[in-house]
Amino acid sequence: MKALKYLSYVGKLAGFISALNVIPFVDPAVGVVIFAAASILKDTVNRIGDLLDDGKANQSFKS
């Protein structure tokens, strides 16, 4: 599950950099969407994994 952590980090970093308007020809709004999508995806996978882990939402699943 470390892959999820690294992919989320890369997605958030890419979104943050594009939101700062550093990358030419990339709209800053796209960076905000990328950042939000990476955050939502990580949280969703953690919650689903937590429920599949032991059937309870008790944060026992760590990615």
XYZ file of N, CA, C and O in Angstrom:
252
model
N 0.810 -1.190 0.000
C 0.000 0.000 0.000
C 0.858 1.260 0.000
O 0.318 2.347 -0.029
N 2.156 1.091 0.046
C 3.010 2.272 -0.026
C 2.908 2.935 -1.390
O 3.160 4.122 -1.515
N 2.511 2.155 -2.397
C 2.352 2.719 -3.735
C 1.280 3.798 -3.722
O 1.428 4.832 -4.373
N 0.210 3.583 -2.978
C -0.853 4.581 -2.878
C -0.326 5.871 -2.261
O -0.643 6.967 -2.723
N 0.491 5.733 -1.238
C 1.049 6.909 -0.582
C 1.928 7.704 -1.547
O 1.830 8.929 -1.631
N 2.763 7.009 -2.306
C 3.660 7.691 -3.241
C 2.897 8.289 -4.421
O 3.191 9.408 -4.845
N 1.905 7.570 -4.941
C 1.106 8.104 -6.040
C 0.315 9.331 -5.601
O 0.191 10.302 -6.345
N -0.207 9.296 -4.390
C -0.935 10.439 -3.866
C 0.000 11.637 -3.709
O -0.360 12.767 -4.051
N 1.194 11.380 -3.227
C 2.174 12.458 -3.069
C 2.523 13.085 -4.417
O 2.547 14.312 -4.553
N 2.769 12.251 -5.423
C 3.104 12.754 -6.755
C 1.939 13.549 -7.337
O 2.131 14.619 -7.929
N 0.721 13.040 -7.173
C -0.452 13.748 -7.670
C -0.640 15.092 -6.986
O -0.928 16.099 -7.639
N -0.457 15.122 -5.673
C -0.608 16.378 -4.941
C 0.490 17.364 -5.326
O 0.240 18.556 -5.476
N 1.704 16.875 -5.489
C 2.810 17.745 -5.881
C 2.591 18.310 -7.280
O 2.760 19.511 -7.511
N 2.169 17.464 -8.212
C 1.900 17.925 -9.579
C 0.757 18.935 -9.590
O 0.822 19.950 -10.293
N -0.273 18.672 -8.818
C -1.396 19.604 -8.742
C -0.989 20.928 -8.137
O -1.385 21.993 -8.614
N -0.176 20.886 -7.099
C 0.280 22.110 -6.448
C 1.154 22.943 -7.386
O 0.975 24.161 -7.493
N 2.064 22.281 -8.084
C 2.942 22.999 -9.011
C 2.137 23.622 -10.144
O 2.357 24.769 -10.520
N 1.173 22.867 -10.697
C 0.384 23.463 -11.777
C -0.558 24.544 -11.266
O -0.861 25.478 -11.993
N -0.997 24.450 -10.021
C -1.851 25.503 -9.467
C -1.081 26.809 -9.283
O -1.673 27.883 -9.300
N 0.222 26.705 -9.131
C 1.051 27.909 -9.003
C 1.353 28.560 -10.350
O 2.049 29.562 -10.398
N 0.855 27.957 -11.425
C 1.043 28.471 -12.784
C 2.513 28.466 -13.194
O 2.987 29.385 -13.853
N 3.249 27.442 -12.781
C 4.659 27.310 -13.116
C 4.834 26.584 -14.447
O 5.765 26.880 -15.195
N 3.950 25.653 -14.743
C 4.046 24.871 -15.975
C 3.324 25.635 -17.087
O 2.128 25.919 -16.969
N 4.050 25.972 -18.157
C 3.385 26.714 -19.235
C 2.331 25.862 -19.931
O 2.441 24.646 -20.009
N 1.302 26.505 -20.418
C 0.201 25.890 -21.161
C -0.682 24.985 -20.300
O -1.453 24.204 -20.825
N -0.550 25.057 -18.982
C -1.427 24.291 -18.088
C -2.181 25.288 -17.221
O -1.582 26.096 -16.512
N -3.490 25.235 -17.299
C -4.340 26.144 -16.539
C -4.225 25.834 -15.040
O -4.237 24.666 -14.639
N -4.078 26.849 -14.187
C -3.986 26.602 -12.742
C -5.193 25.864 -12.170
O -5.074 25.149 -11.185
N -6.350 26.006 -12.801
C -7.542 25.298 -12.323
C -7.370 23.785 -12.456
O -7.880 23.020 -11.635
N -6.626 23.361 -13.461
C -6.354 21.929 -13.626
C -5.525 21.421 -12.450
O -5.742 20.319 -11.946
N -4.597 22.234 -11.994
C -3.787 21.850 -10.834
C -4.618 21.660 -9.588
O -4.396 20.736 -8.803
N -5.597 22.525 -9.407
C -6.483 22.411 -8.242
C -7.297 21.123 -8.325
O -7.462 20.410 -7.328
N -7.768 20.799 -9.511
C -8.544 19.573 -9.709
C -7.670 18.341 -9.464
O -8.104 17.383 -8.809
N -6.447 18.356 -9.947
C -5.535 17.229 -9.744
C -5.251 17.046 -8.255
O -5.279 15.930 -7.735
N -4.983 18.134 -7.557
C -4.712 18.073 -6.129
C -5.909 17.505 -5.364
O -5.762 16.621 -4.520
N -7.093 18.001 -5.679
C -8.301 17.530 -5.002
C -8.574 16.062 -5.311
O -8.928 15.287 -4.417
N -8.387 15.667 -6.568
C -8.630 14.274 -6.952
C -7.676 13.332 -6.232
O -8.075 12.249 -5.779
N -6.409 13.722 -6.102
C -5.432 12.871 -5.397
C -5.822 12.718 -3.932
O -5.733 11.617 -3.367
N -6.263 13.795 -3.314
C -6.673 13.733 -1.907
C -7.912 12.865 -1.719
O -7.962 12.022 -0.813
N -8.896 13.062 -2.582
C -10.139 12.290 -2.481
C -9.877 10.812 -2.740
O -10.406 9.947 -2.030
N -9.052 10.508 -3.732
C -8.748 9.109 -4.045
C -8.059 8.412 -2.876
O -8.423 7.299 -2.505
N -7.085 9.076 -2.271
C -6.375 8.472 -1.140
C -7.328 8.228 0.032
O -7.316 7.160 0.640
N -8.155 9.218 0.352
C -9.097 9.057 1.462
C -10.106 7.949 1.185
O -10.431 7.157 2.074
N -10.582 7.862 -0.051
C -11.549 6.830 -0.417
C -10.944 5.440 -0.294
O -11.556 4.530 0.283
N -9.739 5.268 -0.804
C -9.082 3.962 -0.723
C -8.813 3.588 0.728
O -8.996 2.434 1.131
N -8.402 4.550 1.541
C -8.166 4.263 2.959
C -9.449 3.844 3.672
O -9.447 2.910 4.477
N -10.563 4.504 3.378
C -11.833 4.153 4.038
C -12.342 2.789 3.583
O -12.807 1.987 4.391
N -12.261 2.523 2.285
C -12.701 1.216 1.778
C -11.810 0.112 2.325
O -12.282 -0.935 2.757
N -10.502 0.350 2.332
C -9.573 -0.629 2.895
C -9.827 -0.869 4.363
O -9.705 -1.993 4.855
N -10.182 0.170 5.084
C -10.484 0.042 6.503
C -11.713 -0.826 6.722
O -11.730 -1.694 7.606
N -12.730 -0.629 5.909
C -13.935 -1.450 6.046
C -13.682 -2.897 5.632
O -14.223 -3.823 6.236
N -12.854 -3.101 4.602
C -12.549 -4.459 4.166
C -11.590 -5.161 5.121
O -11.581 -6.388 5.205
N -10.794 -4.388 5.832
C -9.804 -4.950 6.748
C -10.460 -5.722 7.881
O -10.176 -6.893 8.096
N -11.330 -5.070 8.629
C -11.989 -5.755 9.742
C -13.471 -5.415 9.863
O -14.097 -5.736 10.857
N -14.017 -4.751 8.861
C -15.442 -4.460 8.848
C -15.861 -3.264 9.663
O -17.039 -2.972 9.778
N -14.903 -2.552 10.244
C -15.223 -1.392 11.069
C -14.418 -0.193 10.582
O -13.293 -0.337 10.138
N -15.020 0.980 10.730
C -14.312 2.213 10.374
C -13.514 2.685 11.597
O -13.878 3.624 12.281
N -12.420 1.999 11.897
C -11.633 2.316 13.096
C -10.193 2.699 12.758
O -9.326 2.669 13.603
N -9.920 3.034 11.529
C -8.623 3.470 11.046
C -7.515 2.439 11.298
O -6.382 2.789 11.598
N -7.866 1.160 11.184
C -6.865 0.104 11.356
C -6.096 -0.158 10.071
O -5.045 -0.755 10.088
N -6.622 0.306 8.942
C -5.986 0.117 7.645
C -5.105 1.312 7.355
O -5.562 2.450 7.330
N -3.825 1.079 7.180
C -2.890 2.160 6.888
C -2.278 1.926 5.521
O -1.795 0.847 5.222
N -2.320 2.962 4.692
C -1.698 2.850 3.368
C -0.368 3.540 3.347
O -0.021 4.304 4.183
